[in-house]
Coordinates of C-alpha atoms and ligand atoms in Angstrom, one line a residue:
M1 CA 59.9 -3.9 2.1
R2 CA 56.3 -4.0 1.1
V3 CA 55.1 -7.6 0.5
L4 CA 52.0 -8.9 -1.2
I5 CA 51.0 -12.0 0.8
I6 CA 48.9 -14.6 -1.1
S7 CA 47.9 -18.2 -0.5
D8 CA 45.8 -20.9 -2.0
I9 CA 45.5 -19.5 -5.5
H10 CA 44.3 -23.0 -6.5
A11 CA 44.7 -22.5 -10.3
N12 CA 42.1 -19.7 -10.3
L13 CA 43.7 -17.3 -12.8
A14 CA 40.9 -14.7 -12.9
A15 CA 41.1 -14.4 -9.1
F16 CA 44.9 -14.2 -9.2
K17 CA 44.9 -11.5 -11.9
A18 CA 42.3 -9.5 -9.9
V19 CA 44.5 -9.5 -6.8
L20 CA 47.5 -8.4 -8.8
A21 CA 45.4 -5.5 -10.3
D22 CA 44.0 -4.5 -6.9
A23 CA 47.4 -4.5 -5.2
E24 CA 49.2 -2.9 -8.1
G25 CA 52.0 -0.5 -7.0
Q26 CA 51.7 -1.5 -3.4
W27 CA 54.3 -4.2 -3.1
E28 CA 57.9 -5.1 -4.1
Q29 CA 57.8 -8.8 -3.5
I30 CA 55.2 -11.6 -3.3
W31 CA 55.3 -14.2 -0.6
C32 CA 53.1 -17.0 -1.7
L33 CA 52.1 -19.6 1.0
G34 CA 51.4 -22.5 -1.3
D35 CA 48.6 -24.4 -3.1
I36 CA 49.2 -22.6 -6.3
I37 CA 47.4 -25.3 -8.1
G38 CA 44.6 -27.8 -7.6
Y39 CA 40.8 -27.3 -7.8
G40 CA 40.8 -24.5 -10.5
P41 CA 41.1 -24.6 -14.3
N42 CA 44.4 -22.7 -14.9
P43 CA 47.3 -24.5 -13.2
N44 CA 50.0 -23.7 -15.7
E45 CA 48.9 -20.1 -16.2
C46 CA 48.9 -19.5 -12.5
V47 CA 52.4 -21.0 -12.1
S48 CA 53.6 -18.8 -15.1
L49 CA 52.1 -15.6 -13.8
L50 CA 53.6 -16.2 -10.3
R51 CA 57.0 -16.9 -11.9
E52 CA 56.8 -13.5 -13.7
Q53 CA 56.7 -11.7 -10.4
D54 CA 59.5 -11.1 -7.9
H55 CA 58.5 -13.7 -5.4
I56 CA 59.2 -16.5 -3.0
S57 CA 56.8 -19.4 -2.7
L58 CA 56.0 -22.4 -0.6
S59 CA 54.4 -25.6 -1.9
G60 CA 51.2 -26.8 -0.3
N61 CA 49.4 -30.2 0.0
H62 CA 47.7 -29.7 -3.4
D63 CA 51.0 -28.9 -5.1
W64 CA 52.5 -32.0 -3.5
A65 CA 49.6 -34.1 -4.5
A66 CA 49.8 -33.1 -8.2
L67 CA 53.5 -33.8 -8.1
G68 CA 52.8 -37.3 -6.8
K69 CA 54.7 -36.4 -3.5
L70 CA 51.6 -37.1 -1.3
D71 CA 49.2 -40.0 -0.8
I72 CA 45.8 -38.7 -1.8
S73 CA 43.7 -41.5 -0.4
S74 CA 42.7 -39.2 2.5
F75 CA 41.5 -36.4 0.1
N76 CA 37.7 -36.3 -0.5
R77 CA 36.3 -37.5 -3.8
V78 CA 36.1 -34.2 -5.6
A79 CA 39.6 -33.2 -4.3
R80 CA 41.0 -36.5 -5.7
L81 CA 39.3 -35.8 -9.1
A82 CA 40.8 -32.3 -9.1
V83 CA 44.3 -33.7 -8.4
T84 CA 43.9 -36.3 -11.2
W85 CA 42.8 -33.6 -13.7
T86 CA 45.5 -31.2 -12.6
K87 CA 48.2 -33.9 -13.0
S88 CA 47.0 -34.5 -16.5
Q89 CA 47.4 -30.8 -17.4
L90 CA 50.8 -29.9 -15.8
T91 CA 53.6 -29.0 -18.2
S92 CA 57.1 -30.1 -17.5
E93 CA 58.1 -26.5 -16.8
S94 CA 55.4 -26.2 -14.1
I95 CA 56.4 -29.6 -12.6
D96 CA 60.1 -28.6 -12.5
Y97 CA 59.2 -25.3 -10.8
L98 CA 56.8 -26.7 -8.2
N99 CA 59.4 -29.3 -7.3
T100 CA 61.8 -26.6 -6.2
L101 CA 59.5 -25.1 -3.6
P102 CA 60.0 -25.7 0.1
A103 CA 57.1 -26.4 2.5
H104 CA 58.2 -23.8 4.9
I105 CA 60.7 -21.0 5.3
E106 CA 62.1 -19.5 8.5
Q107 CA 63.3 -15.9 8.6
P108 CA 64.4 -14.0 11.7
L109 CA 61.1 -12.0 11.9
F110 CA 58.7 -14.2 9.9
T111 CA 58.1 -17.9 9.5
L112 CA 56.1 -19.0 6.5
A113 CA 54.4 -22.4 6.4
H114 CA 51.6 -23.6 4.2
A115 CA 49.5 -25.4 6.8
S116 CA 51.1 -25.0 10.2
P117 CA 54.6 -24.6 11.7
R118 CA 54.2 -28.0 13.4
Q119 CA 53.1 -29.8 10.2
P120 CA 53.9 -27.5 7.2
V121 CA 51.8 -29.4 4.7
W122 CA 49.0 -31.0 6.6
E123 CA 47.6 -29.6 9.8
Y124 CA 44.5 -27.3 9.8
I125 CA 44.7 -24.4 12.3
L126 CA 41.0 -23.8 12.6
D127 CA 40.8 -22.7 16.3
A128 CA 42.8 -20.9 18.9
E129 CA 43.6 -24.2 20.8
T130 CA 45.4 -25.6 17.7
A131 CA 47.1 -22.3 17.1
A132 CA 48.3 -22.2 20.7
V133 CA 50.1 -25.5 20.4
N134 CA 51.8 -24.3 17.2
F135 CA 53.4 -21.3 18.9
D136 CA 56.1 -23.7 20.3
Y137 CA 57.0 -24.8 16.7
F138 CA 58.5 -21.5 15.4
K139 CA 61.1 -19.1 16.8
S140 CA 60.2 -15.8 15.0
P141 CA 57.7 -13.4 16.4
Y142 CA 55.3 -13.9 13.5
C143 CA 54.2 -16.8 11.4
F144 CA 52.1 -16.7 8.2
I145 CA 50.1 -19.7 7.1
G146 CA 47.4 -20.6 4.5
H147 CA 45.7 -23.9 4.0
T148 CA 42.3 -23.3 5.7
H149 CA 41.3 -20.6 3.2
V150 CA 40.0 -18.5 6.1
P151 CA 41.6 -15.2 7.0
V152 CA 42.4 -15.0 10.7
V153 CA 44.9 -13.5 13.2
Y154 CA 45.8 -15.6 16.3
E155 CA 47.6 -13.6 18.9
A156 CA 49.4 -14.8 22.1
D157 CA 49.3 -12.5 25.1
E158 CA 51.9 -12.2 27.8
D159 CA 50.6 -15.3 29.5
K160 CA 50.7 -17.2 26.2
Y161 CA 46.9 -17.2 26.1
V162 CA 46.0 -17.4 22.4
S163 CA 42.8 -15.8 20.9
A164 CA 41.6 -14.8 17.4
R165 CA 41.5 -11.1 16.8
P166 CA 38.5 -9.6 15.0
L167 CA 39.4 -9.0 11.3
N168 CA 39.6 -5.4 10.1
Y169 CA 39.7 -4.8 6.3
D170 CA 39.6 -1.0 6.8
A171 CA 42.8 -0.3 8.8
P172 CA 46.2 -2.1 9.0
L173 CA 47.0 -4.2 12.0
Q174 CA 50.1 -3.0 13.8
L175 CA 52.2 -6.0 14.7
T176 CA 53.6 -5.7 18.2
S177 CA 55.7 -7.6 20.6
R178 CA 52.8 -10.1 20.9
R179 CA 53.5 -13.2 18.8
C180 CA 50.9 -14.0 16.0
I181 CA 50.0 -16.6 13.5
I182 CA 48.2 -14.9 10.6
N183 CA 46.4 -16.3 7.6
P184 CA 45.7 -14.0 4.7
G185 CA 42.8 -16.2 3.4
S186 CA 42.6 -17.7 -0.1
V187 CA 43.0 -16.0 -3.5
G188 CA 41.2 -18.7 -5.5
Q189 CA 38.8 -20.6 -3.3
P190 CA 37.7 -18.5 -0.2
R191 CA 35.9 -20.5 2.5
D192 CA 34.7 -17.8 4.9
A193 CA 31.3 -17.1 3.3
N194 CA 32.8 -14.3 1.2
P195 CA 33.5 -15.2 -2.5
D196 CA 35.9 -12.3 -3.0
A197 CA 39.6 -13.1 -3.4
A198 CA 41.5 -12.6 -0.2
Y199 CA 45.1 -11.4 0.3
A200 CA 47.2 -9.2 2.5
L201 CA 49.8 -6.5 2.4
L202 CA 52.7 -6.6 4.8
D203 CA 55.2 -3.8 5.5
T204 CA 58.3 -5.4 7.0
E205 CA 59.7 -2.1 8.3
L206 CA 56.5 -0.5 9.7
L207 CA 55.4 -4.0 10.8
T208 CA 51.9 -3.5 9.5
W209 CA 49.6 -6.1 8.1
Q210 CA 46.5 -5.2 6.0
H211 CA 43.8 -7.8 5.2
K212 CA 42.3 -7.1 1.7
R213 CA 39.5 -8.5 -0.4
T214 CA 38.7 -7.9 -4.1
P215 CA 35.9 -9.2 -6.3
Y216 CA 36.9 -11.1 -9.5
P217 CA 34.9 -12.6 -12.4
V218 CA 33.8 -15.8 -10.6
T219 CA 31.6 -16.8 -13.6
K220 CA 34.7 -16.8 -15.9
T221 CA 36.5 -19.3 -13.7
Q222 CA 33.3 -21.4 -13.4
A223 CA 32.8 -21.5 -17.2
L224 CA 36.3 -22.8 -17.7
M225 CA 35.7 -25.4 -15.0
R226 CA 32.5 -26.5 -16.7
E227 CA 34.3 -26.7 -20.1
N228 CA 36.8 -29.1 -18.4
K229 CA 34.0 -31.1 -16.8
M230 CA 35.3 -30.4 -13.3
P231 CA 33.0 -31.5 -10.4
D232 CA 29.9 -29.3 -9.9
R233 CA 30.6 -29.0 -6.2
L234 CA 33.9 -27.3 -6.9
I235 CA 32.3 -25.0 -9.4
E236 CA 29.4 -23.9 -7.2
R237 CA 31.3 -23.3 -4.0
L238 CA 33.1 -20.3 -5.7
S239 CA 29.8 -18.4 -5.9
Y240 CA 29.4 -18.5 -2.1
G241 CA 32.9 -18.8 -0.7
W242 CA 32.5 -22.0 1.2
Ligands
ZN1 ZN1 44.4 -24.8 -0.3

């Protein structure tokens, strides 16, 4: 099966639509790794558009926060403002749907977790050391995560030494017997100094993974955020991808 892997849409409908257009005809099912909402101006529209697709999805920390399932006192000020705004917007349909989503899914070949296999909702895997510890927390050869908004492939060699592989947007990565933890990056709020929406294409038979980027109308999302008086910091970061 060909799978469109997406994560951290964060209520950015323009970015989500751009990814679906860019990947059109190249997948049969979406695997969404959570944080569908939070930060962006279109939470309900993003939930609806996802539900129109053949998909499975996880929930992330921002989804949990908007559902009131998470204490947000450790969120920074702008993230807390975004949660409060998102909560005020969510329809009962969106709430009911988000409440059905698991924080992680284990399949024989692939484990899906929003944040990490060790702590599916919270932990940030931002370096090879943290990734290395997490290899003991899933059984499948491969694990896909989101949460950091930074695309990366952590690979464990025969001696269980873990390192990040250089990213290649031009050719697919062939998955091998080496175990990996892979992050496709974020659709709606990239944080790797590239403002283009990030996603990936997985072929579960050929075992190939292709990192992808596509530009989207950033100013359209920013204008909607301004209209809704969302924090400047959240609006500006979309221009730069930080
Ligand atoms: Zn996120």
